[in-house]
Amino acid sequence: MKRFFSSESVTSGHPDKVADQIADAILDEILFNDKQARVACEVALTTKTVLIMGEITTSHKFDVEEIVRQTIKDIGYTDSASGFSYDNVEVIIRLDIQSADIAKGVNDSLEYRSSNDSLDLLGAGDQGMVFGYACKETAELMPAALVYAHALTKKLELVRKSGELAYILPDGKSQVTVQYYEDEPVRIDTIVLSCQHKPEVSIETLRAEVKQKVIDTVIPTHLIDSKTHIYINPTGRFVIGGPEGDSGLTGRKIIVDTYGGYARHGGGAFSGKDPTKVDRSAAYYARYVAKNIVKANLCDKCEIQIAYAIGKANPVSIDIETFGTERVDEDNIKMAVKKVFDFRPKAIINTLDLANACYLDTASNGHFGKRGFSWEIVDKVEALLKAL
């Protein structure tokens, strides 16, 4: 059976990603100095304006405005003549402390009141469900379309920051459509790549050089054929970009952040949230579990759902879907997973060392499938096989 699937990615200069990076830069500054802090930071931005809002409880004194301006500068918005630059934005700060009602459930879980087990101490910061996914389509154990979409935006940023294509500006996005046959990715049908640029470059030059220096360097040649459609800046002009061209908001690129739409999503966003928020930490843990299951060769595809109740340490449900690719009975996989993995928030934070993670590194080019993150480590294969 032939089918097609598309995923997109965006550069760090995309307005929504600028918001995510600012939120996580604030989170990193706080957690570096106060491991017990509670952070729920949201960011909205538009032309010459950045709004910081949310609930933060911490003993650490920090300069919000300095963090905002430095993050924007590092992304590449440094031209004061444009509508958005680190030195010409107004920073509006509207922050409060965490609700006492929420803090009560997080700091003293339902289970801890009777068990006194230290891993029961933290309750989930909210109700909700998360999904984790892994598959054998790529070396990263991620869906193919998203891997190639991320590769394009990452390379686009490299040629911009290195000066190799000096006319490229920070905003940009990609989209890749993969054709499948018998559930295997066999070719790329369509590539869409849009990049913000300086007005003096011709569209002909941009299209030729972006294809040569970006697309041709990251997309495997065996996946492109004479019928592959390639669209580079299809409107012909992309000079006005970033927050000048479109507003930005934290959490608005949750599909780019996760699995490109190939797997389900619980709905909770990640950036700006400390790891007591299970819509972030448990989503990381779900990826960790799914990746270990696939790496153990128990199946070729694995999607795991975990659901929580606010103030409760243990999840209310755990479910695993292997899409008919399992080599071991699904019920046995579920039993092994429950023996090997501890899904309580404090256990998740300890296992993945989330109090010491660099969250800014997650806020662009996806949270999954990248090296250097604890939730991408495969270290439970033997334990799973033993549990079976």
XYZ file of C-alpha atoms in Angstrom:
388
model
C 0.000 0.000 0.000
C 1.290 3.455 -0.938
C 0.730 6.433 1.363
C 2.201 9.862 2.083
C 2.969 11.670 5.326
C 4.198 15.251 5.902
C 5.906 16.940 8.856
C 7.239 20.450 9.357
C 9.998 22.146 11.312
C 10.872 25.782 12.025
C 14.089 27.669 12.708
C 15.031 29.261 16.016
C 14.031 32.640 14.557
C 10.419 31.623 14.006
C 8.308 33.838 16.315
C 6.805 30.939 18.283
C 10.262 29.446 18.785
C 11.667 32.797 19.924
C 8.980 32.749 22.617
C 9.845 29.169 23.612
C 13.552 29.980 23.856
C 12.984 33.027 26.025
C 10.779 30.976 28.370
C 13.378 28.214 28.658
C 16.256 30.673 29.092
C 14.391 32.096 32.092
C 13.747 28.561 33.377
C 17.446 27.614 33.044
C 18.577 30.721 34.928
C 16.220 29.942 37.805
C 16.858 26.178 38.073
C 20.630 26.665 37.912
C 20.384 28.676 41.122
C 17.309 27.149 42.780
C 16.561 23.448 42.158
C 13.313 23.646 44.121
C 11.839 26.510 42.110
C 8.406 26.303 40.527
C 8.272 27.863 37.082
C 5.399 28.267 34.646
C 6.539 31.019 32.300
C 4.668 32.061 29.168
C 5.930 34.476 26.520
C 4.065 36.428 23.853
C 5.735 38.723 21.351
C 5.046 40.942 18.393
C 6.656 43.938 16.692
C 8.950 45.656 19.234
C 7.150 44.019 22.195
C 7.798 41.038 24.463
C 5.346 40.066 27.224
C 6.550 37.769 30.025
C 3.750 36.308 32.144
C 3.079 33.368 34.423
C 3.719 32.010 37.892
C 7.220 31.652 39.369
C 8.147 30.768 42.951
C 11.888 30.977 43.647
C 14.443 32.289 46.119
C 16.702 33.352 43.233
C 16.801 37.002 42.178
C 17.157 37.326 38.418
C 16.955 40.004 35.732
C 14.135 39.041 33.373
C 14.802 41.827 30.901
C 18.489 40.972 30.566
C 17.656 37.325 29.841
C 15.067 38.338 27.234
C 17.412 40.676 25.373
C 20.370 38.280 25.430
C 18.248 35.393 24.116
C 16.910 37.506 21.247
C 20.457 38.640 20.430
C 21.786 35.063 20.441
C 19.036 33.973 18.036
C 20.161 36.646 15.577
C 17.723 39.536 15.819
C 20.361 42.261 16.042
C 19.296 44.818 13.412
C 17.823 47.878 15.119
C 16.370 49.057 11.817
C 14.047 46.045 11.713
C 10.801 45.772 13.600
C 12.260 43.342 16.142
C 15.738 43.489 17.678
C 17.219 42.767 21.088
C 17.895 46.479 21.630
C 14.591 47.944 20.444
C 11.943 45.769 22.129
C 9.800 46.790 25.073
C 9.823 44.050 27.735
C 6.600 43.860 29.761
C 6.749 41.650 32.869
C 3.645 40.232 34.528
C 4.748 37.477 36.926
C 3.151 36.079 40.095
C 3.937 33.196 42.453
C 2.578 29.664 42.035
C -0.955 29.118 43.307
C -0.964 27.768 46.867
C -3.621 25.238 45.858
C -1.390 23.816 43.106
C 1.702 23.926 45.341
C -0.091 21.859 47.993
C -0.655 18.983 45.563
C 2.859 19.143 44.108
C 4.755 19.385 47.403
C 2.728 16.816 49.342
C 1.222 14.090 47.170
C -1.811 12.018 48.034
C 0.364 8.901 48.414
C 3.041 10.559 50.567
C 0.540 11.376 53.292
C 0.225 7.650 54.014
C 3.436 6.048 52.680
C 6.251 8.447 53.633
C 8.181 7.061 50.632
C 10.445 9.877 49.438
C 9.636 9.077 45.795
C 5.966 9.648 46.610
C 6.725 13.156 47.821
C 5.953 15.046 44.618
C 2.471 14.912 43.171
C 1.715 15.706 39.538
C 1.473 19.450 38.943
C -1.710 19.027 36.937
C -4.020 16.436 35.494
C -3.376 15.407 31.922
C -1.968 12.785 29.595
C 1.264 12.560 27.627
C 2.471 10.394 24.763
C 5.888 8.989 23.918
C 6.856 7.404 20.631
C 9.699 5.577 18.910
C 10.015 3.686 15.633
C 12.671 2.059 13.469
C 12.271 4.354 10.441
C 15.506 6.235 11.160
C 18.680 5.872 13.215
C 17.204 8.363 15.686
C 14.180 6.060 16.168
C 12.022 8.961 14.991
C 9.568 9.399 12.083
C 11.383 10.022 8.799
C 9.508 13.138 7.639
C 10.240 14.993 10.878
C 13.913 13.949 10.942
C 14.465 15.399 7.451
C 12.397 18.517 8.189
C 14.531 19.195 11.284
C 17.720 18.526 9.301
C 16.731 21.205 6.777
C 16.037 23.930 9.353
C 19.163 23.050 11.309
C 21.311 23.328 8.179
C 19.574 26.565 7.207
C 20.622 28.009 10.551
C 24.188 26.788 10.130
C 24.675 28.501 6.769
C 23.143 31.686 8.202
C 25.229 31.822 11.363
C 28.463 30.834 9.612
C 27.979 33.560 6.985
C 28.059 31.025 4.159
C 24.713 32.443 3.008
C 24.965 35.917 4.519
C 21.648 37.077 3.100
C 19.626 34.546 5.125
C 17.767 35.997 8.148
C 16.564 34.172 11.304
C 12.983 33.191 10.418
C 12.333 30.078 8.369
C 10.489 26.781 8.106
C 10.553 23.473 6.275
C 8.100 20.751 5.329
C 8.867 17.264 4.041
C 6.441 14.746 2.548
C 7.617 11.134 2.662
C 6.121 8.388 0.510
C 5.677 4.995 2.156
C 5.285 1.585 0.616
C 4.293 -1.342 2.836
C 4.850 0.958 5.833
C 8.478 1.673 4.861
C 9.704 5.152 3.795
C 10.879 4.755 0.176
C 11.237 8.282 -1.231
C 10.637 11.969 -0.574
C 7.769 13.316 -2.615
C 7.872 17.018 -1.674
C 10.195 19.468 0.052
C 9.074 22.969 1.011
C 11.706 25.337 2.422
C 11.031 28.985 3.206
C 13.727 31.292 4.564
C 13.647 34.951 5.505
C 16.197 36.941 3.513
C 17.680 40.363 2.916
C 15.923 42.350 0.163
C 18.961 42.656 -2.123
C 19.283 38.948 -2.987
C 17.469 37.748 -6.103
C 15.022 34.877 -5.801
C 16.951 32.974 -8.478
C 20.200 33.173 -6.499
C 18.492 32.259 -3.240
C 16.749 29.222 -4.701
C 19.872 27.920 -6.416
C 22.170 28.363 -3.410
C 19.693 27.110 -0.802
C 19.125 23.967 -2.836
C 22.858 23.396 -3.279
C 24.048 24.284 0.227
C 21.066 23.164 2.307
C 18.817 20.601 0.630
C 21.504 18.728 -1.310
C 23.724 18.411 1.769
C 21.198 16.942 4.240
C 18.655 14.940 2.238
C 19.879 11.440 1.231
C 20.203 11.309 -2.552
C 18.563 7.899 -2.800
C 15.318 9.396 -1.465
C 15.065 12.080 -4.178
C 14.108 11.281 -7.768
C 12.931 13.085 -10.893
C 9.388 13.279 -9.505
C 10.335 14.925 -6.206
C 8.806 18.404 -5.920
C 11.038 21.100 -4.386
C 9.596 24.514 -3.461
C 12.011 27.131 -2.092
C 10.364 30.391 -0.973
C 7.312 29.653 -3.131
C 5.852 33.172 -2.654
C 9.027 34.644 -4.172
C 9.709 37.057 -1.287
C 10.203 36.620 2.468
C 11.840 39.820 3.737
C 9.432 40.695 6.561
C 9.695 37.884 9.094
C 10.056 36.994 12.731
C 7.845 38.770 15.274
C 7.621 41.754 12.897
C 5.735 39.614 10.406
C 3.759 37.405 12.792
C 3.159 37.241 16.539
C 4.812 34.536 18.618
C 3.586 32.519 21.572
C 5.002 29.745 23.781
C 3.638 26.279 23.161
C 2.257 26.904 19.698
C 4.623 24.477 17.961
C 3.893 21.352 19.993
C 3.839 19.097 16.918
C 7.233 20.396 15.738
C 8.475 19.835 19.301
C 7.385 16.190 19.414
C 6.791 13.729 16.555
C 5.660 15.835 13.627
C 2.069 14.630 13.909
C 3.099 11.002 13.327
C 2.188 10.080 16.913
C -0.542 11.442 19.144
C -0.050 14.408 21.468
C -1.489 14.931 24.936
C -1.885 18.670 24.365
C 0.452 20.120 26.981
C 3.332 22.302 25.818
C 6.876 22.098 27.216
C 8.869 25.331 27.232
C 8.917 27.511 30.328
C 7.827 24.708 32.677
C 9.893 23.175 35.476
C 10.019 19.350 35.661
C 7.307 19.031 38.315
C 4.952 19.766 35.420
C 4.287 16.275 34.085
C 3.167 17.524 30.679
C 6.883 18.173 30.161
C 8.769 15.697 32.352
C 6.443 12.735 31.780
C 6.484 13.370 28.017
C 10.273 13.106 28.153
C 9.973 9.940 30.217
C 7.439 8.465 27.800
C 9.910 8.961 24.940
C 12.608 7.311 27.095
C 10.398 4.286 27.745
C 9.231 3.948 24.126
C 12.784 4.203 22.794
C 14.024 1.468 25.144
C 11.143 -0.809 24.139
C 11.943 -0.424 20.427
C 15.672 -0.742 20.993
C 15.016 -3.988 22.867
C 13.456 -5.226 19.610
C 10.145 -5.937 21.309
C 8.417 -4.113 18.442
C 9.158 -1.833 15.476
C 6.844 0.975 16.617
C 5.789 1.928 20.114
C 3.482 4.614 21.434
C 2.944 4.923 25.169
C 0.310 7.027 26.928
C 0.587 8.072 30.583
C -2.195 9.921 32.441
C -1.995 11.761 35.774
C -4.259 13.383 38.356
C -3.162 16.603 40.048
C -1.607 15.988 43.460
C -1.197 12.243 42.852
C 2.253 10.704 42.387
C 1.356 7.501 40.561
C -0.226 7.784 37.120
C -3.891 6.846 36.812
C -3.230 4.891 33.597
C -0.418 3.573 31.408
C -1.109 2.151 27.973
C 1.127 0.871 25.182
C 0.332 0.531 21.468
C 2.666 -1.370 19.128
C 0.586 -1.147 15.927
C 0.815 -4.859 15.187
C 4.641 -4.815 15.086
C 5.156 -6.528 18.457
C 7.333 -9.632 18.806
C 6.095 -10.188 22.369
C 2.508 -10.060 23.574
C 1.518 -6.450 24.327
C 0.213 -7.343 27.797
C 3.605 -8.828 28.656
C 5.357 -5.693 27.409
C 3.107 -3.580 29.649
C 3.881 -5.753 32.675
C 7.633 -5.521 31.996
C 7.443 -1.762 31.609
C 5.664 -1.373 34.948
C 8.375 -3.492 36.620
C 11.302 -1.594 35.099
C 10.139 2.037 34.978
C 8.925 4.295 37.808
C 6.445 6.886 36.534
C 6.168 9.017 39.673
C 7.250 12.669 39.086
C 10.102 12.622 41.616
C 11.411 9.335 40.201
C 11.245 10.783 36.671
C 13.163 13.891 37.745
C 15.819 11.761 39.468
C 16.167 9.191 36.674
C 16.524 11.759 33.896
C 18.348 14.341 36.075
C 15.819 16.943 34.999
C 16.769 19.425 37.707
C 20.091 19.874 35.868
C 18.963 19.773 32.237
C 19.687 22.643 29.841
C 16.173 23.359 28.637
C 17.161 26.137 26.247
C 18.756 23.464 24.044
C 15.361 21.770 23.684
C 13.478 24.881 22.633
C 14.393 24.751 18.934
C 14.765 21.885 16.426
C 12.631 19.510 18.490
C 12.805 17.942 21.938
C 13.300 14.364 20.722
C 15.716 12.464 18.509
C 18.720 14.634 19.428
C 21.903 13.574 21.198
C 22.827 14.916 24.601
C 19.485 14.538 26.354
C 18.958 12.000 29.140
C 15.591 10.885 27.756
C 17.331 9.722 24.568
C 19.582 7.281 26.446
C 18.942 3.569 25.900
C 19.933 1.844 29.147
C 16.973 -0.368 30.096
C 17.084 -2.957 27.308
C 18.552 -5.718 29.471
C 16.204 -4.914 32.348
C 13.185 -5.126 30.030
C 14.287 -8.445 28.574
C 14.949 -9.820 32.060
C 11.514 -8.654 33.255
C 9.914 -10.535 30.365
